[in-house]
Amino acid sequence: TDPQSVLGKSTKAEDITVSSLTFKIDKPYSLQRFELEASLIDYRYRTFSYLSYSAEPNKAAWRWSITPNLHGNLTTSQTQSSSNFSDYTGYTSSNVHTDKQTGFDGVFDLNASWHLLGGLYKSTSSNTRVTDGQSDSRSETTEAGLRYTFPSGSAFSYIARNTRGDFTNRPDPILVGLIDNRFDDRENEFRLIWPITGKTSIDARLAQFERTNPHYEARDFSGTKGNLNLTWNITGKSALVASLQRDLGSYQTFSSSYTQTDRFRLMPSWQISAKTALRGQFDYARQDYLGAIAQTPANNRSDTLRTAMIALDWQPYRFVSISTSLQRETRASNQPNLDFVSNSISLNAQFSF
């Protein structure tokens, strides 16, 4: 595609300058620990300047403990990011997505092996512009469960999770398109943490997920999701993380109600010296768009995504960190005009004091 006709520019290339300032504090006090991290980040796009924006991510936590056997976390966080341009194609404007979450969770140690788990969470999600498939929302989640810890350090847990949410910019359901104004999620999750040897460990999660919509059952979906992560510390200076993952997510258009993403990931790392490290990442993912409510040309969309990245980290001084990376990302779709290739190089410098 000629970029001039679509973008109004003779090039698709972009230079992005990111400037950030971060304040951190981590303070223990008796059985308590207090954490705070606040940032100001400025993203400047040289060619497509309308994509420039500023973000204010932050997070805070109180790691509370009433007794050594009763402890938990009170947390709040905010993240902000520009929409991924693989799905958002606003050629004259940007969309900044903001997620906020507040949570309270606790653990009661019945004894050295058995632990009761519980948590309450509130979250909101908003966009600066209306986007396909995603809407502003807020939700409340409750969870309860039980964990068993083995003498070897392995742990097996079960958590039941319920979420009730609504779409904040949609007071009433919309018949055209079967767009509901509320949703309910139920999830039953099993998790295993297993240190197989001193060098190898497994972190596995398996969950049955169900979303229901009170007004339009055609938008309901359910399925199995989870992940399997294997960490292998090959030597004292090299490691490899391999993972398999399946995610389910709401994506409401006429041609889909949700997405199912299956992903395989490899992340090798090598500590070349005390100051230098080399790391890489390879992702292969297939994303299927399911649950169509009408017969359209976009039905049964399936995308294949590949990402390859290599990075070099250098810390010449305790307060200075420099890293550079090369990345290539591709998407192949069975729908027209959705394939892309993206090549990027980055250089980052961080000063700590």
mmCIF file of C-alpha atoms in Angstrom:
data_model
loop_
_atom_site.group_PDB
_atom_site.id
_atom_site.type_symbol
_atom_site.label_atom_id
_atom_site.label_comp_id
_atom_site.label_asym_id
_atom_site.label_seq_id
_atom_site.Cartn_x
_atom_site.Cartn_y
_atom_site.Cartn_z
ATOM 1 C CA THR A 1 0.000 0.000 0.000
ATOM 2 C CA ASP A 2 1.253 3.464 -0.887
ATOM 3 C CA PRO A 3 1.739 5.236 2.465
ATOM 4 C CA GLN A 4 1.118 8.641 0.868
ATOM 5 C CA SER A 5 -2.453 7.721 -0.078
ATOM 6 C CA VAL A 6 -3.300 6.253 3.335
ATOM 7 C CA LEU A 7 -1.118 8.117 5.828
ATOM 8 C CA GLY A 8 -0.475 11.374 3.997
ATOM 9 C CA LYS A 9 3.259 10.709 4.398
ATOM 10 C CA SER A 10 5.833 9.342 1.993
ATOM 11 C CA THR A 11 7.204 6.949 4.621
ATOM 12 C CA LYS A 12 5.889 4.456 7.161
ATOM 13 C CA ALA A 13 9.036 4.692 9.287
ATOM 14 C CA GLU A 14 8.920 6.408 12.655
ATOM 15 C CA ASP A 15 11.366 7.709 15.266
ATOM 16 C CA ILE A 16 10.015 7.645 18.830
ATOM 17 C CA THR A 17 11.701 9.449 21.702
ATOM 18 C CA VAL A 18 10.661 8.341 25.189
ATOM 19 C CA SER A 19 11.595 10.392 28.256
ATOM 20 C CA SER A 20 10.698 9.227 31.734
ATOM 21 C CA LEU A 21 11.134 10.160 35.367
ATOM 22 C CA THR A 22 10.400 7.605 38.082
ATOM 23 C CA PHE A 23 10.243 7.902 41.864
ATOM 24 C CA LYS A 24 10.437 4.726 43.976
ATOM 25 C CA ILE A 25 10.277 4.018 47.674
ATOM 26 C CA ASP A 26 10.360 0.651 49.444
ATOM 27 C CA LYS A 27 10.233 0.894 53.245
ATOM 28 C CA PRO A 28 9.814 -1.947 55.773
ATOM 29 C CA TYR A 29 8.417 -1.162 59.212
ATOM 30 C CA SER A 30 8.135 -3.997 61.709
ATOM 31 C CA LEU A 31 5.869 -6.625 60.052
ATOM 32 C CA GLN A 32 4.727 -4.128 57.385
ATOM 33 C CA ARG A 33 6.250 -3.047 54.077
ATOM 34 C CA PHE A 34 5.261 0.048 52.087
ATOM 35 C CA GLU A 35 6.014 0.466 48.383
ATOM 36 C CA LEU A 36 5.423 3.376 46.022
ATOM 37 C CA GLU A 37 6.406 3.896 42.394
ATOM 38 C CA ALA A 38 5.256 6.894 40.341
ATOM 39 C CA SER A 39 6.386 7.825 36.832
ATOM 40 C CA LEU A 40 6.000 10.526 34.225
ATOM 41 C CA ILE A 41 6.601 9.240 30.696
ATOM 42 C CA ASP A 42 6.569 11.347 27.538
ATOM 43 C CA TYR A 43 6.275 9.683 24.111
ATOM 44 C CA ARG A 44 7.209 11.893 21.152
ATOM 45 C CA TYR A 45 6.609 10.686 17.572
ATOM 46 C CA ARG A 46 8.706 12.507 14.985
ATOM 47 C CA THR A 47 6.844 11.676 11.737
ATOM 48 C CA PHE A 48 3.302 11.116 12.977
ATOM 49 C CA SER A 49 3.252 13.739 15.717
ATOM 50 C CA TYR A 50 -0.469 13.273 16.440
ATOM 51 C CA LEU A 51 0.449 9.965 18.105
ATOM 52 C CA SER A 52 2.489 11.723 20.808
ATOM 53 C CA TYR A 53 1.154 11.450 24.342
ATOM 54 C CA SER A 54 2.155 11.516 28.009
ATOM 55 C CA ALA A 55 1.478 8.808 30.573
ATOM 56 C CA GLU A 56 1.417 8.747 34.366
ATOM 57 C CA PRO A 57 1.730 5.087 35.437
ATOM 58 C CA ASN A 58 1.918 4.440 39.146
ATOM 59 C CA LYS A 59 1.554 1.729 41.731
ATOM 60 C CA ALA A 60 1.489 1.543 45.500
ATOM 61 C CA ALA A 61 1.304 -1.340 47.945
ATOM 62 C CA TRP A 62 0.977 -2.014 51.636
ATOM 63 C CA ARG A 63 2.288 -5.530 52.364
ATOM 64 C CA TRP A 64 0.394 -5.879 55.595
ATOM 65 C CA SER A 65 0.794 -8.445 58.341
ATOM 66 C CA ILE A 66 -1.280 -8.564 61.520
ATOM 67 C CA THR A 67 0.498 -11.686 62.747
ATOM 68 C CA PRO A 68 3.044 -13.911 61.003
ATOM 69 C CA ASN A 69 0.109 -16.196 60.118
ATOM 70 C CA LEU A 70 -2.268 -13.508 58.797
ATOM 71 C CA HIS A 71 -0.898 -11.315 56.002
ATOM 72 C CA GLY A 72 -1.685 -9.912 52.578
ATOM 73 C CA ASN A 73 -1.591 -6.903 50.279
ATOM 74 C CA LEU A 74 -3.466 -3.655 49.751
ATOM 75 C CA THR A 75 -2.552 -2.404 46.277
ATOM 76 C CA THR A 76 -3.480 0.219 43.706
ATOM 77 C CA SER A 77 -2.085 0.747 40.226
ATOM 78 C CA GLN A 78 -2.556 2.667 37.000
ATOM 79 C CA THR A 79 -1.126 1.843 33.576
ATOM 80 C CA GLN A 80 -1.429 3.873 30.374
ATOM 81 C CA SER A 81 -0.419 2.904 26.853
ATOM 82 C CA SER A 82 -1.152 3.697 23.239
ATOM 83 C CA SER A 83 -3.395 1.181 21.478
ATOM 84 C CA ASN A 84 -1.613 -1.526 19.543
ATOM 85 C CA PHE A 85 -1.685 -0.441 15.907
ATOM 86 C CA SER A 86 -2.141 -4.022 14.761
ATOM 87 C CA ASP A 87 -5.839 -3.574 15.628
ATOM 88 C CA TYR A 88 -6.324 0.184 15.951
ATOM 89 C CA THR A 89 -5.966 1.904 12.574
ATOM 90 C CA GLY A 90 -6.851 5.491 13.332
ATOM 91 C CA TYR A 91 -4.626 7.164 10.769
ATOM 92 C CA THR A 92 -5.262 10.686 12.036
ATOM 93 C CA SER A 93 -5.463 10.234 15.795
ATOM 94 C CA SER A 94 -4.178 8.147 18.680
ATOM 95 C CA ASN A 95 -6.005 6.194 21.342
ATOM 96 C CA VAL A 96 -4.576 6.015 24.859
ATOM 97 C CA HIS A 97 -5.816 3.113 26.958
ATOM 98 C CA THR A 98 -5.882 3.457 30.777
ATOM 99 C CA ASP A 99 -6.288 0.619 33.271
ATOM 100 C CA LYS A 100 -6.763 1.212 37.005
ATOM 101 C CA GLN A 101 -6.999 -1.439 39.699
ATOM 102 C CA THR A 102 -7.367 -1.481 43.472
ATOM 103 C CA GLY A 103 -7.122 -4.729 45.374
ATOM 104 C CA PHE A 104 -7.116 -6.222 48.848
ATOM 105 C CA ASP A 105 -6.027 -9.821 49.408
ATOM 106 C CA GLY A 106 -5.132 -11.919 52.396
ATOM 107 C CA VAL A 107 -3.631 -15.256 53.392
ATOM 108 C CA PHE A 108 -4.307 -17.086 56.640
ATOM 109 C CA ASP A 109 -1.777 -19.813 57.403
ATOM 110 C CA LEU A 110 -3.698 -22.615 59.096
ATOM 111 C CA ASN A 111 -0.410 -24.452 59.580
ATOM 112 C CA ALA A 112 2.836 -24.936 57.679
ATOM 113 C CA SER A 113 0.991 -26.702 54.817
ATOM 114 C CA TRP A 114 -2.557 -25.342 54.510
ATOM 115 C CA HIS A 115 -3.376 -21.696 53.683
ATOM 116 C CA LEU A 116 -6.705 -19.918 53.161
ATOM 117 C CA LEU A 117 -6.770 -17.346 50.321
ATOM 118 C CA GLY A 118 -9.139 -14.442 49.635
ATOM 119 C CA GLY A 119 -9.289 -11.173 47.743
ATOM 120 C CA LEU A 120 -11.432 -8.223 46.618
ATOM 121 C CA TYR A 121 -10.593 -6.137 43.531
ATOM 122 C CA LYS A 122 -12.035 -3.157 41.648
ATOM 123 C CA SER A 123 -10.858 -2.169 38.186
ATOM 124 C CA THR A 124 -11.677 0.309 35.428
ATOM 125 C CA SER A 125 -10.648 0.419 31.780
ATOM 126 C CA SER A 126 -11.022 3.480 29.548
ATOM 127 C CA ASN A 127 -10.006 4.782 26.115
ATOM 128 C CA THR A 128 -9.580 8.307 24.810
ATOM 129 C CA ARG A 129 -11.395 7.224 21.612
ATOM 130 C CA VAL A 130 -14.047 4.658 20.701
ATOM 131 C CA THR A 131 -12.402 1.475 19.399
ATOM 132 C CA ASP A 132 -13.742 -1.631 17.658
ATOM 133 C CA GLY A 133 -14.316 -4.626 19.893
ATOM 134 C CA GLN A 134 -13.303 -2.875 23.142
ATOM 135 C CA SER A 135 -15.329 -0.546 25.375
ATOM 136 C CA ASP A 136 -14.798 1.398 28.593
ATOM 137 C CA SER A 137 -15.687 -0.766 31.579
ATOM 138 C CA ARG A 138 -15.547 -1.183 35.346
ATOM 139 C CA SER A 139 -15.727 -4.366 37.366
ATOM 140 C CA GLU A 140 -15.625 -5.833 40.861
ATOM 141 C CA THR A 141 -14.045 -9.214 41.572
ATOM 142 C CA THR A 142 -14.174 -11.518 44.597
ATOM 143 C CA GLU A 143 -12.046 -14.625 44.997
ATOM 144 C CA ALA A 144 -11.496 -17.336 47.571
ATOM 145 C CA GLY A 145 -9.345 -20.421 47.624
ATOM 146 C CA LEU A 146 -7.046 -22.858 49.342
ATOM 147 C CA ARG A 147 -3.332 -23.594 48.930
ATOM 148 C CA TYR A 148 -1.299 -26.587 50.038
ATOM 149 C CA THR A 149 2.468 -26.188 50.416
ATOM 150 C CA PHE A 150 4.667 -29.284 50.317
ATOM 151 C CA PRO A 151 7.832 -29.656 52.434
ATOM 152 C CA SER A 152 9.822 -29.661 49.171
ATOM 153 C CA GLY A 153 8.676 -26.101 48.426
ATOM 154 C CA SER A 154 6.069 -27.083 45.816
ATOM 155 C CA ALA A 155 2.584 -25.607 46.132
ATOM 156 C CA PHE A 156 -0.832 -26.487 44.713
ATOM 157 C CA SER A 157 -3.781 -24.097 44.957
ATOM 158 C CA TYR A 158 -7.397 -23.664 43.895
ATOM 159 C CA ILE A 159 -9.178 -20.310 43.552
ATOM 160 C CA ALA A 160 -12.819 -19.565 42.660
ATOM 161 C CA ARG A 161 -13.211 -16.123 41.122
ATOM 162 C CA ASN A 162 -16.373 -14.129 40.306
ATOM 163 C CA THR A 163 -16.529 -10.806 38.484
ATOM 164 C CA ARG A 164 -19.437 -8.471 37.787
ATOM 165 C CA GLY A 165 -18.881 -5.597 35.387
ATOM 166 C CA ASP A 166 -20.589 -2.978 33.294
ATOM 167 C CA PHE A 167 -19.673 -0.760 30.359
ATOM 168 C CA THR A 168 -19.463 2.808 31.588
ATOM 169 C CA ASN A 169 -20.245 4.509 28.266
ATOM 170 C CA ARG A 170 -23.235 2.258 27.570
ATOM 171 C CA PRO A 171 -26.126 2.772 30.041
ATOM 172 C CA ASP A 172 -28.495 0.509 28.080
ATOM 173 C CA PRO A 173 -27.986 -2.590 25.933
ATOM 174 C CA ILE A 174 -27.905 -1.976 22.175
ATOM 175 C CA LEU A 175 -30.062 -4.316 20.082
ATOM 176 C CA VAL A 176 -28.216 -3.548 16.833
ATOM 177 C CA GLY A 177 -25.092 -5.650 17.131
ATOM 178 C CA LEU A 178 -26.295 -7.344 20.365
ATOM 179 C CA ILE A 179 -24.075 -5.121 22.497
ATOM 180 C CA ASP A 180 -24.805 -5.656 26.202
ATOM 181 C CA ASN A 181 -24.246 -3.124 28.969
ATOM 182 C CA ARG A 182 -23.208 -5.640 31.664
ATOM 183 C CA PHE A 183 -21.319 -8.919 32.017
ATOM 184 C CA ASP A 184 -20.542 -11.610 34.576
ATOM 185 C CA ASP A 185 -17.392 -13.755 34.677
ATOM 186 C CA ARG A 186 -16.823 -17.002 36.566
ATOM 187 C CA GLU A 187 -13.458 -18.708 36.806
ATOM 188 C CA ASN A 188 -12.175 -21.810 38.580
ATOM 189 C CA GLU A 189 -8.371 -21.855 38.672
ATOM 190 C CA PHE A 190 -5.837 -24.500 39.648
ATOM 191 C CA ARG A 191 -2.157 -23.574 40.015
ATOM 192 C CA LEU A 192 0.980 -25.625 40.573
ATOM 193 C CA ILE A 193 4.434 -24.316 41.525
ATOM 194 C CA TRP A 194 6.971 -27.127 41.305
ATOM 195 C CA PRO A 195 10.745 -26.742 41.817
ATOM 196 C CA ILE A 196 11.767 -29.953 40.026
ATOM 197 C CA THR A 197 15.482 -29.599 40.730
ATOM 198 C CA GLY A 198 17.770 -26.854 41.947
ATOM 199 C CA LYS A 199 18.012 -25.604 38.357
ATOM 200 C CA THR A 200 14.563 -26.335 36.921
ATOM 201 C CA SER A 201 11.072 -25.278 37.997
ATOM 202 C CA ILE A 202 7.527 -25.290 36.645
ATOM 203 C CA ASP A 203 4.783 -22.711 37.175
ATOM 204 C CA ALA A 204 1.479 -23.975 35.731
ATOM 205 C CA ARG A 205 -2.042 -22.554 35.779
ATOM 206 C CA LEU A 206 -5.257 -24.113 34.417
ATOM 207 C CA ALA A 207 -8.637 -22.368 34.593
ATOM 208 C CA GLN A 208 -12.164 -22.870 33.328
ATOM 209 C CA PHE A 209 -13.594 -19.483 32.332
ATOM 210 C CA GLU A 210 -17.174 -18.454 31.556
ATOM 211 C CA ARG A 211 -18.606 -15.076 30.548
ATOM 212 C CA THR A 212 -22.345 -14.443 30.473
ATOM 213 C CA ASN A 213 -24.259 -11.415 29.221
ATOM 214 C CA PRO A 214 -27.647 -10.817 30.879
ATOM 215 C CA HIS A 215 -29.442 -9.568 27.767
ATOM 216 C CA TYR A 216 -27.817 -11.283 24.781
ATOM 217 C CA GLU A 217 -26.874 -14.935 25.260
ATOM 218 C CA ALA A 218 -25.384 -15.041 21.760
ATOM 219 C CA ARG A 219 -22.417 -13.125 23.182
ATOM 220 C CA ASP A 220 -21.738 -15.674 25.953
ATOM 221 C CA PHE A 221 -18.532 -17.688 25.729
ATOM 222 C CA SER A 222 -16.536 -20.129 27.826
ATOM 223 C CA GLY A 223 -13.434 -22.257 27.611
ATOM 224 C CA THR A 224 -10.181 -23.359 29.159
ATOM 225 C CA LYS A 225 -7.235 -21.013 29.604
ATOM 226 C CA GLY A 226 -3.931 -21.101 31.412
ATOM 227 C CA ASN A 227 -0.189 -21.302 31.039
ATOM 228 C CA LEU A 228 2.769 -23.631 31.539
ATOM 229 C CA ASN A 229 6.111 -21.963 32.301
ATOM 230 C CA LEU A 230 9.366 -23.906 32.512
ATOM 231 C CA THR A 231 12.452 -22.139 33.912
ATOM 232 C CA TRP A 232 15.840 -23.777 33.380
ATOM 233 C CA ASN A 233 18.963 -22.262 34.927
ATOM 234 C CA ILE A 234 21.411 -23.944 32.559
ATOM 235 C CA THR A 235 24.528 -22.593 34.256
ATOM 236 C CA GLY A 236 25.264 -19.859 36.762
ATOM 237 C CA LYS A 237 25.275 -17.371 33.887
ATOM 238 C CA SER A 238 22.704 -18.719 31.416
ATOM 239 C CA ALA A 239 19.007 -19.518 31.626
ATOM 240 C CA LEU A 240 16.053 -20.403 29.424
ATOM 241 C CA VAL A 241 12.341 -19.787 30.040
ATOM 242 C CA ALA A 242 9.824 -21.619 27.838
ATOM 243 C CA SER A 243 6.081 -21.112 28.079
ATOM 244 C CA LEU A 244 2.794 -22.243 26.571
ATOM 245 C CA GLN A 245 -0.240 -20.041 27.100
ATOM 246 C CA ARG A 246 -3.913 -19.815 26.152
ATOM 247 C CA ASP A 247 -5.955 -16.638 26.711
ATOM 248 C CA LEU A 248 -9.616 -15.818 26.153
ATOM 249 C CA GLY A 249 -10.754 -12.209 25.770
ATOM 250 C CA SER A 250 -13.894 -10.299 24.827
ATOM 251 C CA TYR A 251 -13.832 -8.738 21.325
ATOM 252 C CA GLN A 252 -17.332 -7.789 20.191
ATOM 253 C CA THR A 253 -18.033 -7.081 16.528
ATOM 254 C CA PHE A 254 -20.537 -8.599 14.114
ATOM 255 C CA SER A 255 -17.922 -11.227 13.162
ATOM 256 C CA SER A 256 -16.752 -12.160 16.667
ATOM 257 C CA SER A 257 -17.631 -12.120 20.369
ATOM 258 C CA TYR A 258 -14.243 -13.148 21.751
ATOM 259 C CA THR A 259 -10.698 -14.144 20.864
ATOM 260 C CA GLN A 260 -8.761 -17.282 21.686
ATOM 261 C CA THR A 261 -4.982 -16.840 21.644
ATOM 262 C CA ASP A 262 -2.537 -19.751 21.826
ATOM 263 C CA ARG A 263 1.076 -18.670 22.358
ATOM 264 C CA PHE A 264 4.496 -20.312 22.556
ATOM 265 C CA ARG A 265 7.418 -18.289 23.921
ATOM 266 C CA LEU A 266 11.154 -18.817 24.402
ATOM 267 C CA MET A 267 13.311 -16.395 26.434
ATOM 268 C CA PRO A 268 17.024 -17.244 26.656
ATOM 269 C CA SER A 269 19.463 -15.102 28.674
ATOM 270 C CA TRP A 270 23.237 -15.012 29.148
ATOM 271 C CA GLN A 271 25.104 -13.008 31.788
ATOM 272 C CA ILE A 272 28.278 -12.365 29.791
ATOM 273 C CA SER A 273 29.988 -10.530 32.626
ATOM 274 C CA ALA A 274 29.113 -8.735 35.843
ATOM 275 C CA LYS A 275 28.143 -5.658 33.786
ATOM 276 C CA THR A 276 26.881 -7.113 30.498
ATOM 277 C CA ALA A 277 23.989 -9.419 29.624
ATOM 278 C CA LEU A 278 22.485 -10.743 26.402
ATOM 279 C CA ARG A 279 18.848 -11.793 26.205
ATOM 280 C CA GLY A 280 16.394 -12.831 23.534
ATOM 281 C CA GLN A 281 12.732 -13.591 22.986
ATOM 282 C CA PHE A 282 10.793 -15.524 20.382
ATOM 283 C CA ASP A 283 6.996 -15.575 20.294
ATOM 284 C CA TYR A 284 4.695 -17.592 18.069
ATOM 285 C CA ALA A 285 0.954 -17.041 18.523
ATOM 286 C CA ARG A 286 -2.286 -17.900 16.783
ATOM 287 C CA GLN A 287 -5.297 -15.711 17.485
ATOM 288 C CA ASP A 288 -8.769 -16.849 16.426
ATOM 289 C CA TYR A 289 -11.818 -14.572 16.421
ATOM 290 C CA LEU A 290 -14.835 -16.649 17.479
ATOM 291 C CA GLY A 291 -18.520 -16.294 18.307
ATOM 292 C CA ALA A 292 -19.836 -14.437 15.230
ATOM 293 C CA ILE A 293 -23.423 -13.175 15.525
ATOM 294 C CA ALA A 294 -23.923 -12.558 11.788
ATOM 295 C CA GLN A 295 -22.647 -13.835 8.473
ATOM 296 C CA THR A 296 -19.978 -11.393 7.310
ATOM 297 C CA PRO A 297 -16.834 -11.598 5.115
ATOM 298 C CA ALA A 298 -14.731 -11.227 8.293
ATOM 299 C CA ASN A 299 -16.089 -14.402 9.929
ATOM 300 C CA ASN A 300 -13.600 -17.056 11.082
ATOM 301 C CA ARG A 301 -10.693 -14.599 11.158
ATOM 302 C CA SER A 302 -7.426 -16.231 12.194
ATOM 303 C CA ASP A 303 -4.083 -14.457 12.643
ATOM 304 C CA THR A 304 -0.572 -15.849 13.061
ATOM 305 C CA LEU A 305 1.843 -13.562 14.894
ATOM 306 C CA ARG A 306 5.608 -13.963 15.211
ATOM 307 C CA THR A 307 8.001 -11.807 17.246
ATOM 308 C CA ALA A 308 11.780 -12.143 17.491
ATOM 309 C CA MET A 309 13.913 -9.875 19.690
ATOM 310 C CA ILE A 310 17.532 -9.716 20.826
ATOM 311 C CA ALA A 311 18.814 -7.238 23.418
ATOM 312 C CA LEU A 312 22.130 -6.287 24.985
ATOM 313 C CA ASP A 313 22.215 -4.775 28.495
ATOM 314 C CA TRP A 314 25.220 -2.933 29.904
ATOM 315 C CA GLN A 315 25.610 -1.428 33.374
ATOM 316 C CA PRO A 316 28.935 0.468 33.375
ATOM 317 C CA TYR A 317 28.199 1.974 36.801
ATOM 318 C CA ARG A 318 25.825 1.127 39.633
ATOM 319 C CA PHE A 319 23.596 4.095 38.776
ATOM 320 C CA VAL A 320 23.745 3.829 34.943
ATOM 321 C CA SER A 321 22.057 1.181 32.768
ATOM 322 C CA ILE A 322 22.137 1.128 28.953
ATOM 323 C CA SER A 323 20.364 -1.344 26.687
ATOM 324 C CA THR A 324 19.788 -1.731 22.972
ATOM 325 C CA SER A 325 17.520 -4.148 21.130
ATOM 326 C CA LEU A 326 16.477 -5.304 17.669
ATOM 327 C CA GLN A 327 12.951 -6.606 17.100
ATOM 328 C CA ARG A 328 10.954 -7.978 14.184
ATOM 329 C CA GLU A 329 7.199 -8.572 14.388
ATOM 330 C CA THR A 330 4.958 -10.038 11.686
ATOM 331 C CA ARG A 331 1.285 -10.913 11.310
ATOM 332 C CA ALA A 332 -0.289 -13.131 8.680
ATOM 333 C CA SER A 333 -4.094 -13.200 8.535
ATOM 334 C CA ASN A 334 -6.701 -15.048 6.478
ATOM 335 C CA GLN A 335 -8.484 -11.691 6.094
ATOM 336 C CA PRO A 336 -7.358 -9.092 3.528
ATOM 337 C CA ASN A 337 -5.275 -6.015 4.442
ATOM 338 C CA LEU A 338 -4.339 -7.268 7.919
ATOM 339 C CA ASP A 339 -0.832 -8.632 7.246
ATOM 340 C CA PHE A 340 2.081 -6.508 8.426
ATOM 341 C CA VAL A 341 5.825 -6.535 9.093
ATOM 342 C CA SER A 342 7.367 -4.276 11.739
ATOM 343 C CA ASN A 343 11.114 -3.837 12.313
ATOM 344 C CA SER A 344 12.369 -1.746 15.221
ATOM 345 C CA ILE A 345 15.584 -0.818 16.975
ATOM 346 C CA SER A 346 15.712 0.791 20.406
ATOM 347 C CA LEU A 347 18.319 2.407 22.625
ATOM 348 C CA ASN A 348 17.569 3.028 26.300
ATOM 349 C CA ALA A 349 19.565 4.769 29.024
ATOM 350 C CA GLN A 350 18.551 4.823 32.690
ATOM 351 C CA PHE A 351 20.067 6.840 35.515
ATOM 352 C CA SER A 352 19.271 5.900 39.107
ATOM 353 C CA PHE A 353 19.970 7.863 42.259
#
